[in-house]
XYZ file of C-alpha atoms in Angstrom:
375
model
C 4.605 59.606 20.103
C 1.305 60.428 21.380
C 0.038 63.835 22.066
C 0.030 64.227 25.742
C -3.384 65.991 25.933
C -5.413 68.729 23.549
C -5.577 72.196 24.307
C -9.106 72.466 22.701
C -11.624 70.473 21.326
C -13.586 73.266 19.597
C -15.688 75.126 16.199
C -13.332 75.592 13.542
C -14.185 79.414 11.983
C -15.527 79.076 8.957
C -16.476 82.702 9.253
C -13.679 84.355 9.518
C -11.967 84.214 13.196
C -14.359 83.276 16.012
C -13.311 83.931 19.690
C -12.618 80.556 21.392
C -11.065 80.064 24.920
C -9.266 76.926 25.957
C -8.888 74.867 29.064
C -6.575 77.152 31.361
C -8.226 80.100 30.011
C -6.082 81.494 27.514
C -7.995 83.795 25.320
C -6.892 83.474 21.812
C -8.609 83.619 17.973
C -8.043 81.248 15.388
C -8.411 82.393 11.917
C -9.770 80.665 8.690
C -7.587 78.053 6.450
C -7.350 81.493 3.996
C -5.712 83.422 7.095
C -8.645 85.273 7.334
C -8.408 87.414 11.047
C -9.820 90.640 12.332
C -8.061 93.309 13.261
C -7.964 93.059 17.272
C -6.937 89.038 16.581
C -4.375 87.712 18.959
C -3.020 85.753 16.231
C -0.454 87.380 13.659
C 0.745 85.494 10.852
C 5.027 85.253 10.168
C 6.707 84.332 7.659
C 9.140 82.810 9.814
C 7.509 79.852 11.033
C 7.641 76.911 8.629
C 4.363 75.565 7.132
C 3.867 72.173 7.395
C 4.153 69.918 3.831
C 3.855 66.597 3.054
C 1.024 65.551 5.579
C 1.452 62.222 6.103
C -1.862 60.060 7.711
C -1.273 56.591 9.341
C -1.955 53.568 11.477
C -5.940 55.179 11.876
C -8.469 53.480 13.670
C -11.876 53.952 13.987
C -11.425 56.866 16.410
C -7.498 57.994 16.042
C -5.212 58.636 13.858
C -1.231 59.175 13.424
C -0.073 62.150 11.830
C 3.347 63.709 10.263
C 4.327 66.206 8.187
C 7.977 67.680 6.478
C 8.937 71.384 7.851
C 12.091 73.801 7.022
C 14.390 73.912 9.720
C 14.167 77.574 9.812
C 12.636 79.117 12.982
C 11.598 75.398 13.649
C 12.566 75.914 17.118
C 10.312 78.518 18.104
C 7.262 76.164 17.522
C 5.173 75.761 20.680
C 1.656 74.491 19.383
C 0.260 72.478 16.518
C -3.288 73.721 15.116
C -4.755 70.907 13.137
C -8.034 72.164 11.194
C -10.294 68.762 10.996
C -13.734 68.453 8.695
C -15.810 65.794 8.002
C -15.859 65.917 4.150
C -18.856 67.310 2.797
C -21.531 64.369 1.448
C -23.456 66.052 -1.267
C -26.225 63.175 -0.575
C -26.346 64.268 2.622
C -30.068 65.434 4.294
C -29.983 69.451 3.992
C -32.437 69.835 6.903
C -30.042 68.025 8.632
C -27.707 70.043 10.834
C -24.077 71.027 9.537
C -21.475 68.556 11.160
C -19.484 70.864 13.778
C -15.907 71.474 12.292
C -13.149 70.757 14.962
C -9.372 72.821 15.530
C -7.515 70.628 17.764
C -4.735 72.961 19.873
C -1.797 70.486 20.362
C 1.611 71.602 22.406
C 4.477 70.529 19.838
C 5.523 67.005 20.658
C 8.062 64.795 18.520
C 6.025 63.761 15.269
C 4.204 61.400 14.067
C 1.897 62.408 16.818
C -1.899 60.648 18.013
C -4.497 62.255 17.617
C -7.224 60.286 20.044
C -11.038 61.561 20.031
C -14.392 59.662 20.249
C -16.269 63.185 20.520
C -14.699 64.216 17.195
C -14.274 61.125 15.461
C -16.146 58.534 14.093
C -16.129 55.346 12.317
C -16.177 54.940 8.322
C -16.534 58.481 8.067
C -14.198 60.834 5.550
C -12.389 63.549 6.723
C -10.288 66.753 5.571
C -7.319 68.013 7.629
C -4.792 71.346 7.084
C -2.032 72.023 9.574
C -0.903 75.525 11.062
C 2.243 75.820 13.371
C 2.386 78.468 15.965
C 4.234 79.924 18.737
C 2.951 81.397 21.876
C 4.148 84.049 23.087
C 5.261 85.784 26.641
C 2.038 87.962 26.710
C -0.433 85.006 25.980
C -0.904 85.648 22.196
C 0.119 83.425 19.009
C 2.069 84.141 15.783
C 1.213 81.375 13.332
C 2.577 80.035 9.635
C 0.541 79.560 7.156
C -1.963 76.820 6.655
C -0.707 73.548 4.963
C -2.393 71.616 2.093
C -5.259 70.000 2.876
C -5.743 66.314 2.264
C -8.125 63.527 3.286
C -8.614 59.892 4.768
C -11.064 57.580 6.163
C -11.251 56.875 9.892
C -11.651 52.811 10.056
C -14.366 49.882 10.752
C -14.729 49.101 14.479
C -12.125 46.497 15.770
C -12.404 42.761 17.372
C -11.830 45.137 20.829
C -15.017 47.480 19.891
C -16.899 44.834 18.724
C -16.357 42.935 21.948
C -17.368 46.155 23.939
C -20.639 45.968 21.765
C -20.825 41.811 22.391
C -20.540 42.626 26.583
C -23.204 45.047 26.308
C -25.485 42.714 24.454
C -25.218 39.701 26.898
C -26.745 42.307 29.358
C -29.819 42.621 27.965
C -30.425 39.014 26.456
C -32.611 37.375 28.272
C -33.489 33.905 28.709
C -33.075 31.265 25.728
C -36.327 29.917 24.380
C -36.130 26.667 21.816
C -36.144 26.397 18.125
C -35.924 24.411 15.250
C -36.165 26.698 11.765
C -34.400 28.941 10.013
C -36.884 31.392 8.351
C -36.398 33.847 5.448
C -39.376 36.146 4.004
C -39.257 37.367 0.767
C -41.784 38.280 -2.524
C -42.535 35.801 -4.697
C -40.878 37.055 -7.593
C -37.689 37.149 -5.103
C -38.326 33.384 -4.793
C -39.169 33.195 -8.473
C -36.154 34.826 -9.689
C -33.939 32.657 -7.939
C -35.458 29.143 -9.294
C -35.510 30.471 -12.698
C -31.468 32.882 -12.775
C -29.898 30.714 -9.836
C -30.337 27.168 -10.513
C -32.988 27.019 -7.150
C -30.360 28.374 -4.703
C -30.496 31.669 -2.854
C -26.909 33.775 -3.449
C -25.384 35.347 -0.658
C -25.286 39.462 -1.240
C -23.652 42.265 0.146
C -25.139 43.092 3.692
C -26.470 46.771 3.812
C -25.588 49.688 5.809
C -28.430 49.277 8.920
C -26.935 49.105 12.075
C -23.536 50.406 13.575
C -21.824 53.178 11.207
C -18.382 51.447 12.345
C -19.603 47.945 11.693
C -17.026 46.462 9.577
C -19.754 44.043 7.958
C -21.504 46.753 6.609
C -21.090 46.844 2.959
C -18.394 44.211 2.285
C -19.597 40.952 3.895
C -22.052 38.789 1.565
C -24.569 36.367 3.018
C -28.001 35.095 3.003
C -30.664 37.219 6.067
C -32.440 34.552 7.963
C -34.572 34.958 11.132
C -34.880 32.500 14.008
C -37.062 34.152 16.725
C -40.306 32.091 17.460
C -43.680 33.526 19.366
C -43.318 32.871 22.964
C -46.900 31.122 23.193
C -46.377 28.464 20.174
C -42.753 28.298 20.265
C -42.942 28.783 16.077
C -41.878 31.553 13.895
C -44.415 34.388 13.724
C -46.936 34.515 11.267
C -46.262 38.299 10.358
C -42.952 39.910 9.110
C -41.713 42.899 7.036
C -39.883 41.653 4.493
C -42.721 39.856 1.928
C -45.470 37.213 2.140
C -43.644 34.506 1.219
C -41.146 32.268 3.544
C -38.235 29.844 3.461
C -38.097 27.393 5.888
C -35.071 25.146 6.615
C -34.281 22.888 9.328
C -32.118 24.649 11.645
C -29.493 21.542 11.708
C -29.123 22.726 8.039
C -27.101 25.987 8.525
C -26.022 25.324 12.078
C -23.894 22.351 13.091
C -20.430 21.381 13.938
C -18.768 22.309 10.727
C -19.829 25.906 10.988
C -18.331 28.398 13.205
C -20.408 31.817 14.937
C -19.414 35.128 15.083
C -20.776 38.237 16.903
C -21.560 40.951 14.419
C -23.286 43.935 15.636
C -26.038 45.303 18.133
C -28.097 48.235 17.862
C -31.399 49.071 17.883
C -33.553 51.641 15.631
C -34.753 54.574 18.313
C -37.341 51.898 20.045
C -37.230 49.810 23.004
C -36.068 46.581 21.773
C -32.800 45.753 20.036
C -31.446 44.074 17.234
C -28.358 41.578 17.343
C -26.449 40.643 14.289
C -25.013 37.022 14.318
C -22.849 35.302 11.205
C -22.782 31.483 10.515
C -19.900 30.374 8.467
C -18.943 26.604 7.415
C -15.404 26.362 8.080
C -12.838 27.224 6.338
C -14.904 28.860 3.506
C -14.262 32.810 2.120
C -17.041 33.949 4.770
C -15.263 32.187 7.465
C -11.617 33.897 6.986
C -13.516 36.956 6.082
C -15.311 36.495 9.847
C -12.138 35.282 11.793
C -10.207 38.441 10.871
C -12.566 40.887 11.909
C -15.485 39.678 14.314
C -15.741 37.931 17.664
C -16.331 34.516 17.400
C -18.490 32.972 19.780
C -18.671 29.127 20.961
C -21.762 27.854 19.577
C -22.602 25.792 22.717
C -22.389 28.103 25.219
C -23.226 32.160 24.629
C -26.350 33.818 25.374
C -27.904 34.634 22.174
C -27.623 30.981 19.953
C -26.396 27.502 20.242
C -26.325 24.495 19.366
C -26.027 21.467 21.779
C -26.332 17.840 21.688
C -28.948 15.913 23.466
C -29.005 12.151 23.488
C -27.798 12.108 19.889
C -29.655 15.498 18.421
C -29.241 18.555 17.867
C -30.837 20.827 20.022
C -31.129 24.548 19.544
C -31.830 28.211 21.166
C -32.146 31.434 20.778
C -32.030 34.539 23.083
C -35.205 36.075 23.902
C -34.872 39.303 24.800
C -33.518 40.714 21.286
C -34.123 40.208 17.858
C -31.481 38.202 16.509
C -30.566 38.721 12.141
C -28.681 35.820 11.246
C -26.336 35.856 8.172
C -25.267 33.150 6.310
C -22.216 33.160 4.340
C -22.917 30.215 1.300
C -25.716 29.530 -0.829
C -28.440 27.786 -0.047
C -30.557 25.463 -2.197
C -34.262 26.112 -2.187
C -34.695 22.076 -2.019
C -33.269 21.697 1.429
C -36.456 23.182 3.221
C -39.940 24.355 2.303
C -41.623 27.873 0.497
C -44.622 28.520 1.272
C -46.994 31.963 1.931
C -47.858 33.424 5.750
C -51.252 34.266 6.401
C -50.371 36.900 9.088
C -49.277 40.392 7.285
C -46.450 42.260 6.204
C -45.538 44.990 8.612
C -43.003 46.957 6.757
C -42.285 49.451 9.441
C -40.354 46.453 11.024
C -38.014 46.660 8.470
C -34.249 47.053 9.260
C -33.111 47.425 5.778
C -30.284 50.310 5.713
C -32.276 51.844 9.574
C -29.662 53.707 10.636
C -28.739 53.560 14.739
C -29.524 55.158 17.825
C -26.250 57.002 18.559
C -28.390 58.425 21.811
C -29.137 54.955 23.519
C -27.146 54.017 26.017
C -28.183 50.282 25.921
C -26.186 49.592 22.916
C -22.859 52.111 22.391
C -20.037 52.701 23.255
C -17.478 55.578 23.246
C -16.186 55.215 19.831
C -18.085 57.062 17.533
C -21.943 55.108 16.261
């Protein structure tokens, strides 16, 4: 059953007992996981109320989770209120200029468990978490007696669903633009990246595992592999630019190559890096192959004739295809692909590395490109 609304939304102490006020402006103090209170607290601790064992976490999302826990029937009638005590877990890589992530105590009236608890402000996607349970009991004069805290334990919130990616998709279409023509897939690397694969992968490029740029919820991020190619062309020559971040050296294939009838396209992510123009991720997959199921389970998939940022039509007999202009589209492909099918050959514009996207982390400011699930 979900909880019908949260008292509070507020700091966890981790100095012992800070004053908080909720909603209908009951004063009260909520001590630390140690029991921790001052003197003048509102809060006294009794024996009699059970403390909660066996935390159980289910059915989570990317911003909710389920929770249940095992309490003595004794005094179990005199609960009023849950406290739940909720931490991101601590990331010892993490920057240490960086501001401390706010803890949160959620104040919950005592509903049937397993109970929802539902917050975008407090939750986010991909992201590890530590929780500890209090009950409590209000009483007549506005003040709370309170067991013990429980163990704590953790979990992972999950990756963004089909239904937040499509929120992401409908905000992308927005800001599109107009479709310009094509005809290449493009794919800059080093030479010795080029090198390396002619000489370890018998002249085809391996898919890898995509990196961590772009949504934190992103449910590509990190476990889908696939080729990077690029598809945008300069608006004056209608060919791929001369310049690019990645290395001097560039891949060319003929777009008919990757994209065609026996390949399906998904929607993958949109974001952009704390500038004014965005990025969208697209996947090609042929059907039926691991990248494909992998796709169909967890992305959008979009009809390759007819969406605003690529397709592929047929004109008099061809293949005829175009891109959206208005974003930078990162195309992944989900097979190998032999180095004989197109061309390699070095760019004489120049590498502009701080065009990079590798790992960039996202806006989670701009309007533009999220939405109310975490970044």
């Amino acid at each position: 059953m979900e909880v019908p609304r949260l008292d509070h939304a507020l700091s966890s102490p981790s100095s012992p007992c800070e004053e908080i006020k909720n909603l209908s402006l009951e004063a009260i103090q909520l001590c630390d996981r140690d029991g921790n209170k001052s003197q003048d607290s509102g809060i006294a601790e009794m024996e009699e109320l059970p403390v909660p064992h066996n935390i159980k976490i289910n059915n989570i999302t990317c911003d909710s989770f389920k929770i249940s826990w095992d309490m003595d029937s004794k005094s179990k009638d005199r609960i009023t209120h849950y406290f739940i005590d909720l931490n991101k877990k601590e990331n010892k890589n993490s920057n240490k200029f960086k501001h401390k992530d706010v803890p949160t105590k959620l104040v919950a009236k005592a509903v049937p468990l397993p109970m929802t608890v539902r917050g975008h402000w407090f939750l986010s996607p991909r992201t590890e978490y530590t929780v500890a349970v209090q009950t409590a009991s209000k009483q007549v004069d506005g003040d709370y007696v309170v067991s013990e805290w429980s163990e704590i334990i953790e979990f992972c919130t999950a990756d963004y669903s089909k239904v937040h990616l499509t929120q992401l998709l409908e905000k992308a279409d927005v800001i599109a633009g107009r479709m310009l023509k094509f005809s290449v897939f493009y794919r800059n690397q080093h030479k010795e990246y080029f090198d390396y694969v002619r000489e370890h992968y018998g002249n085809a490029m391996q898919p890898s595992i995509k990196d961590n740029s772009g949504s934190h919820g992103s449910p590509i991020s990190g476990k889908l592999e696939g080729i990077f190619f690029s598809c945008s062309t300069e608006f004056n020559t209608g060919k791929p630019p001369q310049d690019s971040p990645y290395g001097r050296y560039r891949f060319e294939i003929a777009a008919e190559k990757l994209f065609n009838p026996n390949t399906n396209l998904y929607f993958g992510d949109f974001y952009c890096m704390y500038t004014a123009y965005h990025y969208v991720i697209l996947v090609i997959a042929p059907v039926g192959s691991p990248g494909d199921e992998f796709c169909k389970q967890r992305l959008p998939q979009l009809n390759s004739k007819d969406n605003n940022f690529l397709t592929c039509t047929e004109e008099d007999g061809v293949l005829v295809y175009h891109h959206a202009q208005d974003v930078i589209l990162e195309v992944i492909y989900t097979d190998p692909v032999a180095l004989s099918l197109g061309t390699v050959a070095e760019i004489t514009g120049h590498q502009l590395m701080s065009l990079s996207t590798a790992n960039a982390k996202k806006d989670p400011s701009c309007k533009t490109c999220n939405i109310s699930v975490g970044r």
